[in-house]
Amino acid sequence: MARRPLPRILTDSAPIARMANSAPLARGRELARTAADSASDVFHPLITIGRGLRRLAAAGRGRWARTPKEHRGPMLVFVAGCVVIVALVPYGPLLALIAVMGAGAWAGRERTTVETGPTEAETERLRALYEALVPYLSVEGDPSPLYAHDGDWEQAFGAYAFDDSGRLERLQLKYPAYFTDGEDRSRARIEQVLYAKAGRGREYHFAWDELANQLTLTVLGALPTDIAAQRFVTAPGETVLGFTDPDSVQRTLPVAGGEEPRDVPPVVWRTGQRSTEPHLLVLGQPGTGSTTLLRSIALQALHHGDVLVIDGSGTGEFGCLAGRRGVLGVECGLAGALATLEWASHETERRLIAANRARQAGRPAPDDTRRPLWIIADRPTALAHVAVAEGRDDPQRWLQVPLRHGRAAHVTVVVADQFESAELLSDPVRAHTKARVVLGPATVEEVRAVLGAPPHTTPTASVPPGRGYARLGTGPVLRLQVPATPDPLDSATSEVQRRAVLALLPERTVPVDAEAPATADDEPAVAEAEPPPDAAKPAAEPVGATTRVSTVKGGESRVVNGSVEVVRAEG
């Protein structure tokens, strides 16, 4: 016998779904939800008190279960006595009820669980770091070693902090008193271990406290790279090399960069007669921003002095300065560089003689001897190779007088070169450049060889252009980020940075058409320096006083009647 199929209303789910989603049922669910929320708000105090009384009762039962049997009788007698006393006191039951309700409300409040101490993953990181330091901070025979295998890392690590991703960002550790913290090699080993175990790819700062035998490791943030060339608020004789960490210097400068102006800590280099480091040496790898730093220095120097540029690389990175007011010359060839540097050497001597005569006569020094003169040489060792091939003098030979006597004559020398050519720098350049800058990725040994002291941070393998370290004289080693000062004539320069550099350039004193190489009959193409009346006396002749200098790119130089003239080379 065949079964009869069920009615469609019992097998089809569509009517049931329509009934569930009907308007009356939806309104009913909404009313029920609203009533539940309202009841929860109204009865929230009672719910809190009830939860607290339940917790107090559970705590009482636990205390009763933990009480030994021989102590339960006296406890019951004591509780009964308390109840009788409360009952006999006026308003005692009411006060007891209020106290019980208050205790229940306090015990039933919602508490936010605060986790204290490191998590399991953080504990493993700290333990691994502790075990890695054991071979370097322990010796045999120590009766109570601070660092030992399977030892207590909490005794060695006084403070620590992790970021949101679980990476170590600060650590303060103690080390034994017998650790040789005064030796750079011992420090370097500990710093290398911490750098490897705390996480590579970041830059760490190490603060050694020899008195307390403590080392503090801190993760450093990135230096600002969005600060472009601009007119900085500085006094005459002050040059901003770049910007550093806030804790390294006690001064800030307002700068325009990013969304709104802000104050950043600068690295200020002071030059002049009272400076202890009047000359600067910059070393770095190709493309790390050494030319950018020289261009930034030249733009700042043109506000208060004259600039003479020697571009040994010959790439035309300083072409934007040619023909500008205050720019005495921009030379790329060997002949022009020799002529201009020879003039700079004689000009330094002339300034010294003029200032000395004025001092002996009881008069102030002439104004032309007090106006700063900047000699900026980019890769002079490249011209040294050409000079050796042609059998001519090294251009660095003419830097000896400005380097030795430049501070008294208001002459500042800035030299930039690459690590590969650093051995070709002359001894006067090495000896008289007390201000040093290292740009680009460099090892601790390279930084120590240039700056004379190791950095207190871990150099990273990948850094932005213009990033490095600076040390002024015997001061501390500072992190440095050079302001963005690209070549405005380069097509790869952004429009914003191009306008920022062009706004700092002085007005042109030589038309664009007149900047081409000139002949010997033409007017001086770069600069003319007339001597003061005292320099024309016979007494000034023995020191080679210069009466006129005319530089022509790619020309030959000769001395005629005590003056240096540059003529066009044949062929």
mmCIF file of N, CA, C and O in Angstrom, residues 482-543:
data_model
loop_
_atom_site.group_PDB
_atom_site.id
_atom_site.type_symbol
_atom_site.label_atom_id
_atom_site.label_comp_id
_atom_site.label_asym_id
_atom_site.label_seq_id
_atom_site.Cartn_x
_atom_site.Cartn_y
_atom_site.Cartn_z
ATOM 1 N N VAL A 482 71.356 64.287 6.919
ATOM 2 C CA VAL A 482 71.603 65.507 6.156
ATOM 3 C C VAL A 482 70.295 65.997 5.542
ATOM 4 O O VAL A 482 69.505 65.182 5.038
ATOM 5 N N PRO A 483 70.025 67.308 5.578
ATOM 6 C CA PRO A 483 68.816 67.801 4.905
ATOM 7 C C PRO A 483 68.880 67.561 3.406
ATOM 8 O O PRO A 483 69.949 67.655 2.792
ATOM 9 N N ALA A 484 67.755 67.259 2.822
ATOM 10 C CA ALA A 484 67.694 66.945 1.395
ATOM 11 C C ALA A 484 68.019 68.197 0.584
ATOM 12 O O ALA A 484 67.254 69.162 0.582
ATOM 13 N N THR A 485 69.170 68.171 -0.097
ATOM 14 C CA THR A 485 69.619 69.300 -0.924
ATOM 15 C C THR A 485 70.081 68.756 -2.268
ATOM 16 O O THR A 485 71.287 68.718 -2.568
ATOM 17 N N PRO A 486 69.183 68.290 -3.120
ATOM 18 C CA PRO A 486 69.597 67.697 -4.397
ATOM 19 C C PRO A 486 70.005 68.768 -5.406
ATOM 20 O O PRO A 486 69.831 69.974 -5.185
ATOM 21 N N ASP A 487 70.553 68.322 -6.511
ATOM 22 C CA ASP A 487 70.944 69.223 -7.592
ATOM 23 C C ASP A 487 69.681 69.699 -8.310
ATOM 24 O O ASP A 487 68.938 68.885 -8.866
ATOM 25 N N PRO A 488 69.402 70.992 -8.312
ATOM 26 C CA PRO A 488 68.167 71.442 -8.977
ATOM 27 C C PRO A 488 68.200 71.281 -10.485
ATOM 28 O O PRO A 488 67.142 71.327 -11.136
ATOM 29 N N LEU A 489 69.385 71.087 -11.068
ATOM 30 C CA LEU A 489 69.484 70.890 -12.513
ATOM 31 C C LEU A 489 69.305 69.438 -12.925
ATOM 32 O O LEU A 489 69.280 69.141 -14.116
ATOM 33 N N ASP A 490 69.184 68.554 -11.949
ATOM 34 C CA ASP A 490 68.988 67.136 -12.238
ATOM 35 C C ASP A 490 67.522 66.885 -12.548
ATOM 36 O O ASP A 490 66.626 67.342 -11.822
ATOM 37 N N SER A 491 67.276 66.139 -13.605
ATOM 38 C CA SER A 491 65.887 65.868 -13.998
ATOM 39 C C SER A 491 65.183 64.947 -13.015
ATOM 40 O O SER A 491 63.951 64.922 -12.975
ATOM 41 N N ALA A 492 65.942 64.185 -12.228
ATOM 42 C CA ALA A 492 65.318 63.277 -11.261
ATOM 43 C C ALA A 492 64.902 63.975 -9.977
ATOM 44 O O ALA A 492 64.247 63.354 -9.130
ATOM 45 N N THR A 493 65.238 65.240 -9.815
ATOM 46 C CA THR A 493 64.872 65.975 -8.605
ATOM 47 C C THR A 493 63.397 66.340 -8.639
ATOM 48 O O THR A 493 62.879 66.777 -9.674
ATOM 49 N N SER A 494 62.723 66.169 -7.510
ATOM 50 C CA SER A 494 61.309 66.529 -7.448
ATOM 51 C C SER A 494 61.145 68.040 -7.525
ATOM 52 O O SER A 494 62.049 68.808 -7.218
ATOM 53 N N GLU A 495 59.959 68.463 -7.917
ATOM 54 C CA GLU A 495 59.704 69.890 -8.109
ATOM 55 C C GLU A 495 59.759 70.644 -6.788
ATOM 56 O O GLU A 495 60.231 71.782 -6.725
ATOM 57 N N VAL A 496 59.293 70.020 -5.718
ATOM 58 C CA VAL A 496 59.293 70.692 -4.420
ATOM 59 C C VAL A 496 60.719 70.933 -3.945
ATOM 60 O O VAL A 496 61.075 72.036 -3.514
ATOM 61 N N GLN A 497 61.578 69.928 -4.033
ATOM 62 C CA GLN A 497 62.956 70.096 -3.593
ATOM 63 C C GLN A 497 63.724 71.019 -4.527
ATOM 64 O O GLN A 497 64.610 71.756 -4.091
ATOM 65 N N ARG A 498 63.410 71.004 -5.825
ATOM 66 C CA ARG A 498 64.082 71.909 -6.750
ATOM 67 C C ARG A 498 63.772 73.356 -6.391
ATOM 68 O O ARG A 498 64.673 74.213 -6.370
ATOM 69 N N ARG A 499 62.536 73.651 -6.117
ATOM 70 C CA ARG A 499 62.174 75.019 -5.749
ATOM 71 C C ARG A 499 62.809 75.418 -4.421
ATOM 72 O O ARG A 499 63.186 76.581 -4.244
ATOM 73 N N ALA A 500 62.918 74.470 -3.487
ATOM 74 C CA ALA A 500 63.535 74.793 -2.192
ATOM 75 C C ALA A 500 64.998 75.174 -2.359
ATOM 76 O O ALA A 500 65.487 76.113 -1.718
ATOM 77 N N VAL A 501 65.726 74.479 -3.233
ATOM 78 C CA VAL A 501 67.142 74.804 -3.449
ATOM 79 C C VAL A 501 67.283 76.098 -4.237
ATOM 80 O O VAL A 501 68.126 76.951 -3.914
ATOM 81 N N LEU A 502 66.471 76.287 -5.270
ATOM 82 C CA LEU A 502 66.560 77.506 -6.077
ATOM 83 C C LEU A 502 66.220 78.741 -5.254
ATOM 84 O O LEU A 502 66.749 79.829 -5.514
ATOM 85 N N ALA A 503 65.346 78.593 -4.258
ATOM 86 C CA ALA A 503 65.000 79.745 -3.424
ATOM 87 C C ALA A 503 66.168 80.198 -2.553
ATOM 88 O O ALA A 503 66.198 81.357 -2.121
ATOM 89 N N LEU A 504 67.137 79.309 -2.286
ATOM 90 C CA LEU A 504 68.287 79.667 -1.455
ATOM 91 C C LEU A 504 69.463 80.196 -2.267
ATOM 92 O O LEU A 504 70.411 80.729 -1.688
ATOM 93 N N LEU A 505 69.445 80.037 -3.573
ATOM 94 C CA LEU A 505 70.561 80.483 -4.390
ATOM 95 C C LEU A 505 70.572 82.002 -4.509
ATOM 96 O O LEU A 505 69.517 82.623 -4.692
ATOM 97 N N PRO A 506 71.749 82.630 -4.398
ATOM 98 C CA PRO A 506 71.814 84.086 -4.598
ATOM 99 C C PRO A 506 71.524 84.441 -6.062
ATOM 100 O O PRO A 506 71.464 83.574 -6.944
ATOM 101 N N GLU A 507 71.361 85.744 -6.304
ATOM 102 C CA GLU A 507 71.082 86.172 -7.671
ATOM 103 C C GLU A 507 72.325 85.995 -8.536
ATOM 104 O O GLU A 507 73.455 85.959 -8.056
ATOM 105 N N ARG A 508 72.095 85.920 -9.828
ATOM 106 C CA ARG A 508 73.191 85.746 -10.770
ATOM 107 C C ARG A 508 73.907 87.073 -10.995
ATOM 108 O O ARG A 508 73.270 88.109 -11.159
ATOM 109 N N THR A 509 75.241 86.989 -11.031
ATOM 110 C CA THR A 509 76.051 88.158 -11.368
ATOM 111 C C THR A 509 76.690 88.033 -12.740
ATOM 112 O O THR A 509 77.205 89.008 -13.271
ATOM 113 N N VAL A 510 76.662 86.808 -13.301
ATOM 114 C CA VAL A 510 77.196 86.560 -14.640
ATOM 115 C C VAL A 510 76.071 86.006 -15.488
ATOM 116 O O VAL A 510 75.410 85.047 -15.081
ATOM 117 N N PRO A 511 75.784 86.591 -16.661
ATOM 118 C CA PRO A 511 74.721 86.054 -17.521
ATOM 119 C C PRO A 511 75.009 84.615 -17.902
ATOM 120 O O PRO A 511 76.155 84.148 -17.893
ATOM 121 N N VAL A 512 73.943 83.917 -18.246
ATOM 122 C CA VAL A 512 74.095 82.507 -18.608
ATOM 123 C C VAL A 512 74.978 82.353 -19.829
ATOM 124 O O VAL A 512 75.802 81.437 -19.928
ATOM 125 N N ASP A 513 74.866 83.245 -20.803
ATOM 126 C CA ASP A 513 75.678 83.140 -22.016
ATOM 127 C C ASP A 513 77.147 83.384 -21.738
ATOM 128 O O ASP A 513 78.002 82.935 -22.492
ATOM 129 N N ALA A 514 77.457 84.118 -20.658
ATOM 130 C CA ALA A 514 78.854 84.446 -20.352
ATOM 131 C C ALA A 514 79.544 83.383 -19.533
ATOM 132 O O ALA A 514 80.712 83.538 -19.186
ATOM 133 N N GLU A 515 78.845 82.277 -19.192
ATOM 134 C CA GLU A 515 79.451 81.238 -18.374
ATOM 135 C C GLU A 515 80.254 80.242 -19.189
ATOM 136 O O GLU A 515 80.862 79.336 -18.653
ATOM 137 N N ALA A 516 80.268 80.395 -20.527
ATOM 138 C CA ALA A 516 81.055 79.489 -21.349
ATOM 139 C C ALA A 516 82.529 79.789 -21.163
ATOM 140 O O ALA A 516 82.910 80.890 -20.771
ATOM 141 N N PRO A 517 83.411 78.845 -21.495
ATOM 142 C CA PRO A 517 84.846 79.093 -21.348
ATOM 143 C C PRO A 517 85.279 80.295 -22.157
ATOM 144 O O PRO A 517 84.937 80.462 -23.320
ATOM 145 N N ALA A 518 86.080 81.143 -21.556
ATOM 146 C CA ALA A 518 86.508 82.381 -22.181
ATOM 147 C C ALA A 518 87.965 82.296 -22.560
ATOM 148 O O ALA A 518 88.699 81.409 -22.142
ATOM 149 N N THR A 519 88.406 83.248 -23.377
ATOM 150 C CA THR A 519 89.794 83.324 -23.779
ATOM 151 C C THR A 519 90.549 84.203 -22.809
ATOM 152 O O THR A 519 89.977 84.791 -21.889
ATOM 153 N N ALA A 520 91.858 84.381 -23.091
ATOM 154 C CA ALA A 520 92.662 85.173 -22.177
ATOM 155 C C ALA A 520 92.345 86.644 -22.272
ATOM 156 O O ALA A 520 92.635 87.407 -21.350
ATOM 157 N N ASP A 521 91.746 87.080 -23.406
ATOM 158 C CA ASP A 521 91.426 88.488 -23.558
ATOM 159 C C ASP A 521 90.103 88.862 -22.920
ATOM 160 O O ASP A 521 89.760 90.048 -22.848
ATOM 161 N N ASP A 522 89.326 87.865 -22.510
ATOM 162 C CA ASP A 522 88.020 88.150 -21.915
ATOM 163 C C ASP A 522 88.184 88.631 -20.497
ATOM 164 O O ASP A 522 89.240 88.509 -19.883
ATOM 165 N N GLU A 523 87.087 89.170 -19.959
ATOM 166 C CA GLU A 523 87.075 89.592 -18.570
ATOM 167 C C GLU A 523 87.094 88.368 -17.663
ATOM 168 O O GLU A 523 86.736 87.267 -18.085
ATOM 169 N N PRO A 524 87.485 88.513 -16.421
ATOM 170 C CA PRO A 524 87.492 87.354 -15.503
ATOM 171 C C PRO A 524 86.118 86.710 -15.430
ATOM 172 O O PRO A 524 85.128 87.383 -15.184
ATOM 173 N N ALA A 525 86.074 85.390 -15.648
ATOM 174 C CA ALA A 525 84.788 84.695 -15.736
ATOM 175 C C ALA A 525 84.244 84.322 -14.379
ATOM 176 O O ALA A 525 83.061 84.121 -14.234
ATOM 177 N N VAL A 526 85.100 84.230 -13.357
ATOM 178 C CA VAL A 526 84.600 83.746 -12.078
ATOM 179 C C VAL A 526 84.749 84.775 -10.992
ATOM 180 O O VAL A 526 83.794 85.120 -10.327
ATOM 181 N N ALA A 527 85.951 85.288 -10.764
ATOM 182 C CA ALA A 527 86.126 86.197 -9.648
ATOM 183 C C ALA A 527 87.345 87.051 -9.864
ATOM 184 O O ALA A 527 88.274 86.680 -10.564
ATOM 185 N N GLU A 528 87.324 88.216 -9.247
ATOM 186 C CA GLU A 528 88.464 89.115 -9.195
ATOM 187 C C GLU A 528 88.618 89.577 -7.755
ATOM 188 O O GLU A 528 87.650 90.000 -7.135
ATOM 189 N N ALA A 529 89.816 89.521 -7.252
ATOM 190 C CA ALA A 529 90.087 89.936 -5.875
ATOM 191 C C ALA A 529 91.149 91.015 -5.912
ATOM 192 O O ALA A 529 92.297 90.740 -6.282
ATOM 193 N N GLU A 530 90.796 92.250 -5.611
ATOM 194 C CA GLU A 530 91.733 93.367 -5.571
ATOM 195 C C GLU A 530 92.332 93.456 -4.171
ATOM 196 O O GLU A 530 91.628 93.358 -3.174
ATOM 197 N N PRO A 531 93.643 93.661 -4.067
ATOM 198 C CA PRO A 531 94.271 93.704 -2.742
ATOM 199 C C PRO A 531 94.062 95.050 -2.092
ATOM 200 O O PRO A 531 93.770 96.041 -2.769
ATOM 201 N N PRO A 532 94.175 95.142 -0.800
ATOM 202 C CA PRO A 532 94.117 96.430 -0.127
ATOM 203 C C PRO A 532 95.366 97.234 -0.424
ATOM 204 O O PRO A 532 96.343 96.725 -0.986
ATOM 205 N N PRO A 533 95.371 98.528 -0.108
ATOM 206 C CA PRO A 533 96.545 99.345 -0.406
ATOM 207 C C PRO A 533 97.820 98.811 0.205
ATOM 208 O O PRO A 533 98.894 98.936 -0.374
ATOM 209 N N ASP A 534 97.741 98.191 1.382
ATOM 210 C CA ASP A 534 98.955 97.692 2.021
ATOM 211 C C ASP A 534 99.584 96.543 1.250
ATOM 212 O O ASP A 534 100.783 96.329 1.305
ATOM 213 N N ALA A 535 98.786 95.778 0.533
ATOM 214 C CA ALA A 535 99.316 94.610 -0.167
ATOM 215 C C ALA A 535 100.157 94.997 -1.363
ATOM 216 O O ALA A 535 100.891 94.180 -1.902
ATOM 217 N N ALA A 536 100.011 96.221 -1.869
ATOM 218 C CA ALA A 536 100.775 96.654 -3.029
ATOM 219 C C ALA A 536 102.178 97.102 -2.666
ATOM 220 O O ALA A 536 102.969 97.444 -3.532
ATOM 221 N N LYS A 537 102.552 97.171 -1.396
ATOM 222 C CA LYS A 537 103.866 97.600 -0.972
ATOM 223 C C LYS A 537 104.885 96.508 -1.251
ATOM 224 O O LYS A 537 104.560 95.327 -1.314
ATOM 225 N N PRO A 538 106.160 96.865 -1.383
ATOM 226 C CA PRO A 538 107.166 95.845 -1.681
ATOM 227 C C PRO A 538 107.266 94.779 -0.611
ATOM 228 O O PRO A 538 107.679 93.672 -0.890
ATOM 229 N N ALA A 539 106.915 95.117 0.644
ATOM 230 C CA ALA A 539 107.051 94.118 1.718
ATOM 231 C C ALA A 539 106.158 92.922 1.510
ATOM 232 O O ALA A 539 106.388 91.867 2.064
ATOM 233 N N ALA A 540 105.097 93.071 0.726
ATOM 234 C CA ALA A 540 104.167 91.961 0.509
ATOM 235 C C ALA A 540 104.599 91.045 -0.605
ATOM 236 O O ALA A 540 104.000 90.002 -0.811
ATOM 237 N N GLU A 541 105.622 91.425 -1.364
ATOM 238 C CA GLU A 541 106.024 90.623 -2.500
ATOM 239 C C GLU A 541 106.574 89.252 -2.115
ATOM 240 O O GLU A 541 106.291 88.274 -2.770
ATOM 241 N N PRO A 542 107.398 89.135 -1.049
ATOM 242 C CA PRO A 542 107.994 87.821 -0.765
ATOM 243 C C PRO A 542 106.981 86.726 -0.483
ATOM 244 O O PRO A 542 107.289 85.563 -0.686
ATOM 245 N N VAL A 543 105.775 87.061 -0.005
ATOM 246 C CA VAL A 543 104.805 86.014 0.319
ATOM 247 C C VAL A 543 103.920 85.710 -0.857
ATOM 248 O O VAL A 543 102.986 84.928 -0.747
#
